[in-house]
Amino acid sequence: MTEYVSTTTGLCPLPDGAKTDLADLKGHQKHDLIDGTESEAIRDRYDEARSAVLSLQQDAGLDRIVEGQLRWDDMLAHPLAVSDAVETRGIVRYYDNNNFYREPVVTDELEPTGDVAAELEAAAASVESNALQATLPGPYSLADLATDEYYGDEAALLDGIADFLEGEVERFPAHGTLCLLEPSLVTDPPGDGLDERASEAIDRIAAATEADVVVTTYWGALEEKVYAHLLDADIDAVGFDFVTEQDDNLYNLQEYGATDDVWLGLVDGQNTLLEEPEAVRERAEWIFERVPVTDFETVYLAPNTETFYLPYATFEEKLAALGEAASIAEVSPA
């Protein structure tokens, strides 16, 4: 029987009070963004905010709980922004939206920092290991967001970032799921050769954990060849953004099949319009009626993108809808 699992992508919005407090503590300039050397007062306030976000997810009944990535001022580029081998320079637009991050310029060989692991350790104190979901940028997206002044070409940079992320994962506490966010596979798809290399990079990171591994993409659908290569990686689930694109994602599932588990982005992570739990369930069943998969072992019900775009109160309501949708989803996909 199919297991429905409610979860979120991570990169959650800050609670309202924490947002105000941290703006005052940190300052308002580019050089005031998080770089791993923040003061004890700032760390303490982030700890309080993390506790609030963890409690919110638990109260919403989510089956997988994320740390929240509240310190990630540079969004998916954060793991690079706190590395000594990276210089953060000018402000760059974050994909095709109104958010910006500091350009991470790789100037030396990347070594694991343990920064993300420390965040997960803090979350693990109040979340059972099998419910804890680690979040990282996928290697291709992180390489796409970076500028290289060390490795020499995009293939070498991708390999270096894969090594870097593999080392980060090896430092993680026990966790039930690892979610790799790979929007760049859709927005700036790799060409011939690099598509296979991106899949191999994901495979190496997946091998560094005993947890279930999900690679989720968003802002459209994967090109056919990129999707086919992604299925070659030793991962447990691929994620699909059914908020942004339905037809092409359905086509990939119908034409190329899927992993044993599937991650469905069914709740809009960027829009304040609220979804009803029954509607989330119906959207999942609508998909299953149109794909040739007899039965998925696990179906993740999730937002389609990161959720930091949302007001905190809206974020809370969307998580509650996901938690309830998973609990009432009794019909197995067929």
Coordinates of C-alpha atoms in Angstrom, one line a residue:
M1 CA 0.0 0.0 0.0
T2 CA 1.2 3.5 -0.9
E3 CA 2.5 5.6 2.0
Y4 CA 1.7 9.3 1.7
V5 CA 4.3 11.6 3.3
S6 CA 3.8 15.3 4.0
T7 CA 6.9 17.5 3.9
T8 CA 8.4 20.7 2.7
T9 CA 11.3 21.8 0.6
G10 CA 13.0 23.8 3.3
L11 CA 14.3 27.4 3.1
C12 CA 11.4 28.4 5.2
P13 CA 10.3 32.0 6.0
L14 CA 11.5 33.6 9.2
P15 CA 8.9 34.0 11.9
D16 CA 7.8 37.7 11.9
G17 CA 9.4 38.7 15.2
A18 CA 12.6 37.0 14.3
K19 CA 12.8 38.8 11.0
T20 CA 12.6 42.2 12.7
D21 CA 15.1 41.2 15.4
L22 CA 17.6 39.8 13.0
A23 CA 17.5 42.8 10.7
D24 CA 18.4 45.0 13.7
L25 CA 21.1 42.6 14.9
K26 CA 22.7 42.0 11.6
G27 CA 22.4 45.3 9.8
H28 CA 21.0 46.0 6.4
Q29 CA 24.1 46.0 4.0
K30 CA 25.4 43.2 1.8
H31 CA 28.4 42.6 4.1
D32 CA 26.0 42.0 7.0
L33 CA 24.6 38.8 5.5
I34 CA 25.5 35.4 7.0
D35 CA 29.0 34.2 6.3
G36 CA 29.5 31.7 9.2
T37 CA 31.1 34.2 11.6
E38 CA 28.0 35.7 13.1
S39 CA 27.9 36.8 16.7
E40 CA 26.5 34.8 19.6
A41 CA 23.5 37.1 19.8
I42 CA 22.6 36.4 16.2
R43 CA 23.1 32.7 16.6
D44 CA 20.9 32.6 19.6
R45 CA 18.1 34.4 17.7
Y46 CA 18.3 32.0 14.9
D47 CA 18.2 29.1 17.4
E48 CA 14.9 30.5 18.7
A49 CA 13.5 30.9 15.2
R50 CA 14.5 27.4 14.3
S51 CA 12.7 26.0 17.4
A52 CA 9.6 27.9 16.3
V53 CA 9.7 26.5 12.7
L54 CA 10.3 23.0 14.0
S55 CA 7.4 23.2 16.3
L56 CA 5.2 24.6 13.5
Q57 CA 6.0 21.6 11.3
Q58 CA 5.3 19.2 14.1
D59 CA 2.0 20.9 15.0
A60 CA 1.0 20.7 11.3
G61 CA 1.5 17.0 11.3
L62 CA 4.3 16.9 8.7
D63 CA 5.9 13.4 8.4
R64 CA 9.3 14.8 7.5
I65 CA 10.7 17.8 9.3
V66 CA 13.3 20.2 7.9
E67 CA 15.7 22.3 9.9
G68 CA 14.4 25.4 8.0
Q69 CA 17.5 26.9 6.5
L70 CA 16.7 30.2 8.1
R71 CA 20.3 31.4 8.0
W72 CA 20.5 30.9 4.3
D73 CA 20.6 34.6 3.3
D74 CA 22.0 33.6 -0.1
M75 CA 19.3 30.9 -0.7
L76 CA 20.7 27.8 -2.4
A77 CA 24.1 29.4 -2.6
H78 CA 24.5 29.4 1.2
P79 CA 26.8 26.4 1.5
L80 CA 29.3 28.2 -0.7
A81 CA 28.9 31.6 0.9
V82 CA 30.2 30.3 4.2
S83 CA 33.2 28.6 2.7
D84 CA 36.8 30.0 3.1
A85 CA 37.4 28.9 -0.5
V86 CA 34.8 31.3 -1.8
E87 CA 34.6 35.1 -2.1
T88 CA 31.2 36.7 -2.1
R89 CA 31.0 39.6 -4.5
G90 CA 28.3 41.6 -6.1
I91 CA 24.5 41.0 -5.9
V92 CA 23.0 38.6 -8.5
R93 CA 19.4 37.9 -9.3
Y94 CA 18.2 34.6 -7.9
Y95 CA 16.7 32.8 -10.9
D96 CA 13.8 34.7 -12.5
N97 CA 12.4 36.4 -9.4
N98 CA 12.8 39.5 -7.2
N99 CA 15.3 37.9 -4.8
F100 CA 19.1 38.4 -4.9
Y101 CA 22.2 36.6 -3.6
R102 CA 25.8 37.4 -3.3
E103 CA 27.8 36.0 -6.2
P104 CA 29.9 33.1 -4.8
V105 CA 33.2 33.0 -6.6
V106 CA 35.2 29.8 -6.0
T107 CA 38.9 30.8 -5.6
D108 CA 40.4 27.7 -4.0
E109 CA 39.7 24.0 -3.6
L110 CA 36.4 23.5 -1.8
E111 CA 36.5 21.6 1.5
P112 CA 33.4 20.7 3.7
T113 CA 32.7 23.3 6.3
G114 CA 30.2 21.4 8.5
D115 CA 28.0 24.5 8.6
V116 CA 24.8 22.7 7.4
A117 CA 25.6 19.7 9.6
A118 CA 25.7 21.9 12.7
E119 CA 22.3 23.3 11.8
L120 CA 21.0 19.7 11.4
E121 CA 22.5 18.7 14.7
A122 CA 20.6 21.5 16.4
A123 CA 17.3 20.3 14.8
A124 CA 18.1 16.7 15.7
A125 CA 17.8 17.5 19.3
S126 CA 14.0 17.8 19.0
V127 CA 13.2 15.6 15.9
E128 CA 13.5 11.9 15.6
S129 CA 16.1 10.8 13.2
N130 CA 13.8 9.0 10.8
A131 CA 11.6 12.1 10.6
L132 CA 14.5 14.5 10.0
Q133 CA 14.9 15.7 6.4
A134 CA 18.1 17.3 5.4
T135 CA 18.1 19.9 2.6
L136 CA 20.9 20.8 0.2
P137 CA 21.2 22.4 -3.2
G138 CA 21.9 19.8 -5.8
P139 CA 25.4 19.8 -7.3
Y140 CA 24.3 21.1 -10.7
S141 CA 22.3 24.0 -9.3
L142 CA 25.0 25.0 -6.9
A143 CA 27.6 24.9 -9.7
D144 CA 25.2 27.0 -11.9
L145 CA 24.9 29.6 -9.2
A146 CA 28.6 29.9 -8.7
T147 CA 31.4 31.6 -10.6
D148 CA 34.6 29.5 -11.0
E149 CA 38.1 31.0 -10.7
Y150 CA 39.8 27.8 -9.6
Y151 CA 38.7 24.6 -11.2
G152 CA 39.0 25.7 -14.8
D153 CA 35.9 24.4 -16.6
E154 CA 32.2 23.6 -15.8
A155 CA 32.8 19.9 -15.7
A156 CA 35.7 20.2 -13.2
L157 CA 33.6 22.7 -11.1
L158 CA 30.7 20.3 -11.0
D159 CA 33.0 17.5 -9.8
G160 CA 34.5 19.8 -7.2
I161 CA 31.1 20.8 -5.9
A162 CA 30.0 17.2 -5.8
D163 CA 33.0 16.3 -3.7
F164 CA 32.2 19.3 -1.4
L165 CA 28.6 18.3 -0.9
E166 CA 29.5 14.6 -0.4
G167 CA 31.8 15.7 2.4
E168 CA 29.0 17.8 3.9
V169 CA 26.6 14.9 3.9
E170 CA 29.1 12.6 5.6
R171 CA 29.1 15.0 8.5
F172 CA 25.3 15.0 8.9
P173 CA 23.6 13.5 11.9
A174 CA 21.2 10.5 11.3
H175 CA 18.4 11.6 9.1
G176 CA 15.5 9.9 7.3
T177 CA 15.5 11.8 4.0
L178 CA 17.9 13.9 2.0
C179 CA 16.3 16.4 -0.4
L180 CA 18.5 17.8 -3.1
L181 CA 17.0 20.9 -4.7
E182 CA 17.8 21.1 -8.4
P183 CA 15.9 24.0 -10.1
S184 CA 18.8 24.7 -12.6
L185 CA 18.3 21.3 -14.2
V186 CA 15.1 22.9 -15.5
T187 CA 15.9 26.6 -15.9
D188 CA 19.4 26.1 -17.4
P189 CA 19.6 22.4 -18.5
P190 CA 23.0 20.8 -19.0
G191 CA 24.0 19.9 -22.5
D192 CA 25.4 16.7 -23.9
G193 CA 27.9 15.1 -21.6
L194 CA 27.2 17.5 -18.7
D195 CA 23.7 16.0 -18.2
E196 CA 25.2 12.6 -17.6
R197 CA 27.9 14.1 -15.4
A198 CA 25.2 15.9 -13.3
S199 CA 23.5 12.6 -12.7
E200 CA 26.8 11.0 -11.7
A201 CA 27.4 13.9 -9.3
I202 CA 24.0 13.3 -7.7
D203 CA 24.8 9.6 -7.4
R204 CA 28.0 10.3 -5.5
I205 CA 26.2 12.5 -3.0
A206 CA 23.4 10.0 -2.6
A207 CA 25.9 7.3 -1.7
A208 CA 27.2 9.4 1.2
T209 CA 23.9 8.8 3.2
E210 CA 21.8 5.9 4.2
A211 CA 18.7 8.0 4.1
D212 CA 16.2 8.1 1.3
V213 CA 17.3 10.6 -1.4
V214 CA 15.0 12.8 -3.3
V215 CA 16.0 15.1 -6.2
T216 CA 13.3 17.7 -6.8
T217 CA 13.2 20.2 -9.6
Y218 CA 10.9 23.2 -10.2
W219 CA 9.9 26.1 -12.4
G220 CA 9.0 23.8 -15.2
A221 CA 9.8 20.3 -16.4
L222 CA 13.0 18.5 -17.2
E223 CA 14.1 18.0 -20.8
E224 CA 13.6 14.4 -21.8
K225 CA 17.3 13.5 -21.9
V226 CA 18.1 15.2 -18.6
Y227 CA 15.2 13.3 -17.0
A228 CA 16.4 10.0 -18.4
H229 CA 19.9 10.5 -17.1
L230 CA 18.5 11.5 -13.7
L231 CA 16.7 8.2 -13.5
D232 CA 20.1 6.5 -13.8
A233 CA 21.2 8.0 -10.5
D234 CA 20.8 5.8 -7.4
I235 CA 18.0 7.9 -5.8
D236 CA 14.7 7.0 -4.3
A237 CA 12.5 9.7 -5.8
V238 CA 12.4 12.5 -8.4
G239 CA 10.3 15.6 -7.6
F240 CA 8.0 17.3 -10.1
D241 CA 6.6 20.8 -10.0
F242 CA 2.9 20.3 -10.9
V243 CA 2.1 23.9 -9.9
T244 CA 4.1 25.4 -12.7
E245 CA 3.9 22.7 -15.4
Q246 CA 1.5 19.8 -15.7
D247 CA 1.7 18.5 -19.3
D248 CA 5.4 18.1 -19.7
N249 CA 5.9 16.6 -16.3
L250 CA 3.1 14.1 -17.0
Y251 CA 4.8 13.3 -20.4
N252 CA 8.1 12.5 -18.7
L253 CA 6.3 10.1 -16.2
Q254 CA 4.3 8.5 -19.0
E255 CA 7.2 8.2 -21.5
Y256 CA 10.1 7.3 -19.2
G257 CA 8.5 6.0 -16.0
A258 CA 9.7 6.9 -12.5
T259 CA 11.5 5.8 -9.4
D260 CA 9.6 3.6 -6.9
D261 CA 8.8 6.8 -4.9
V262 CA 7.7 10.1 -6.2
W263 CA 7.7 13.7 -4.9
L264 CA 4.8 15.9 -6.0
G265 CA 5.1 19.7 -5.8
L266 CA 1.3 20.4 -5.4
V267 CA 1.2 23.4 -3.1
D268 CA 2.4 26.8 -4.5
G269 CA 5.5 27.9 -2.5
Q270 CA 5.4 31.4 -4.0
N271 CA 1.7 32.3 -4.0
T272 CA -0.4 33.2 -1.0
L273 CA -3.5 31.5 -2.4
L274 CA -4.4 28.7 0.0
E275 CA -5.0 25.1 -1.0
E276 CA -7.5 22.9 0.7
P277 CA -6.3 19.5 1.9
E278 CA -8.9 17.7 -0.2
A279 CA -7.7 19.6 -3.3
V280 CA -4.1 18.5 -2.7
R281 CA -5.2 14.9 -2.5
E282 CA -7.3 15.3 -5.6
R283 CA -4.4 16.7 -7.6
A284 CA -2.3 13.7 -6.6
E285 CA -5.0 11.3 -7.7
W286 CA -5.4 13.2 -11.0
I287 CA -1.8 12.6 -11.7
F288 CA -1.9 8.9 -10.8
E289 CA -4.9 8.3 -13.1
R290 CA -2.7 9.5 -16.0
V291 CA 0.6 7.7 -15.4
P292 CA 1.4 4.0 -16.1
V293 CA 2.8 3.3 -12.6
T294 CA 1.0 0.5 -10.9
D295 CA 1.8 1.6 -7.4
F296 CA 4.3 4.0 -5.9
E297 CA 5.8 2.9 -2.6
T298 CA 6.0 6.5 -1.1
V299 CA 4.3 9.6 -2.3
Y300 CA 5.7 12.9 -0.9
L301 CA 3.2 15.7 -0.9
A302 CA 5.1 19.1 -0.8
P303 CA 5.3 22.6 -2.0
N304 CA 6.7 23.1 -5.5
T305 CA 9.5 25.5 -4.6
E306 CA 11.3 26.8 -1.5
T307 CA 8.8 28.6 0.8
F308 CA 10.8 31.6 2.0
Y309 CA 8.7 33.7 -0.4
L310 CA 5.6 33.3 1.7
P311 CA 4.3 35.3 4.6
Y312 CA 4.8 33.3 7.8
A313 CA 1.1 32.9 8.5
T314 CA 0.5 31.7 5.0
F315 CA 3.4 29.3 5.3
E316 CA 1.8 27.9 8.4
E317 CA -1.5 27.3 6.7
K318 CA 0.0 25.6 3.7
L319 CA 1.9 23.2 5.9
A320 CA -1.2 22.4 7.8
A321 CA -3.0 21.6 4.5
L322 CA -0.2 19.3 3.4
G323 CA -0.2 17.5 6.8
E324 CA -4.0 16.9 6.5
A325 CA -3.8 15.9 2.9
A326 CA -1.3 13.1 3.6
S327 CA -3.5 11.8 6.5
I328 CA -6.6 11.6 4.3
A329 CA -5.0 10.2 1.2
E330 CA -6.3 6.7 1.3
V331 CA -6.6 5.8 -2.4
S332 CA -3.5 4.1 -3.8
P333 CA -2.3 5.3 -7.1
A334 CA -3.2 2.9 -9.9

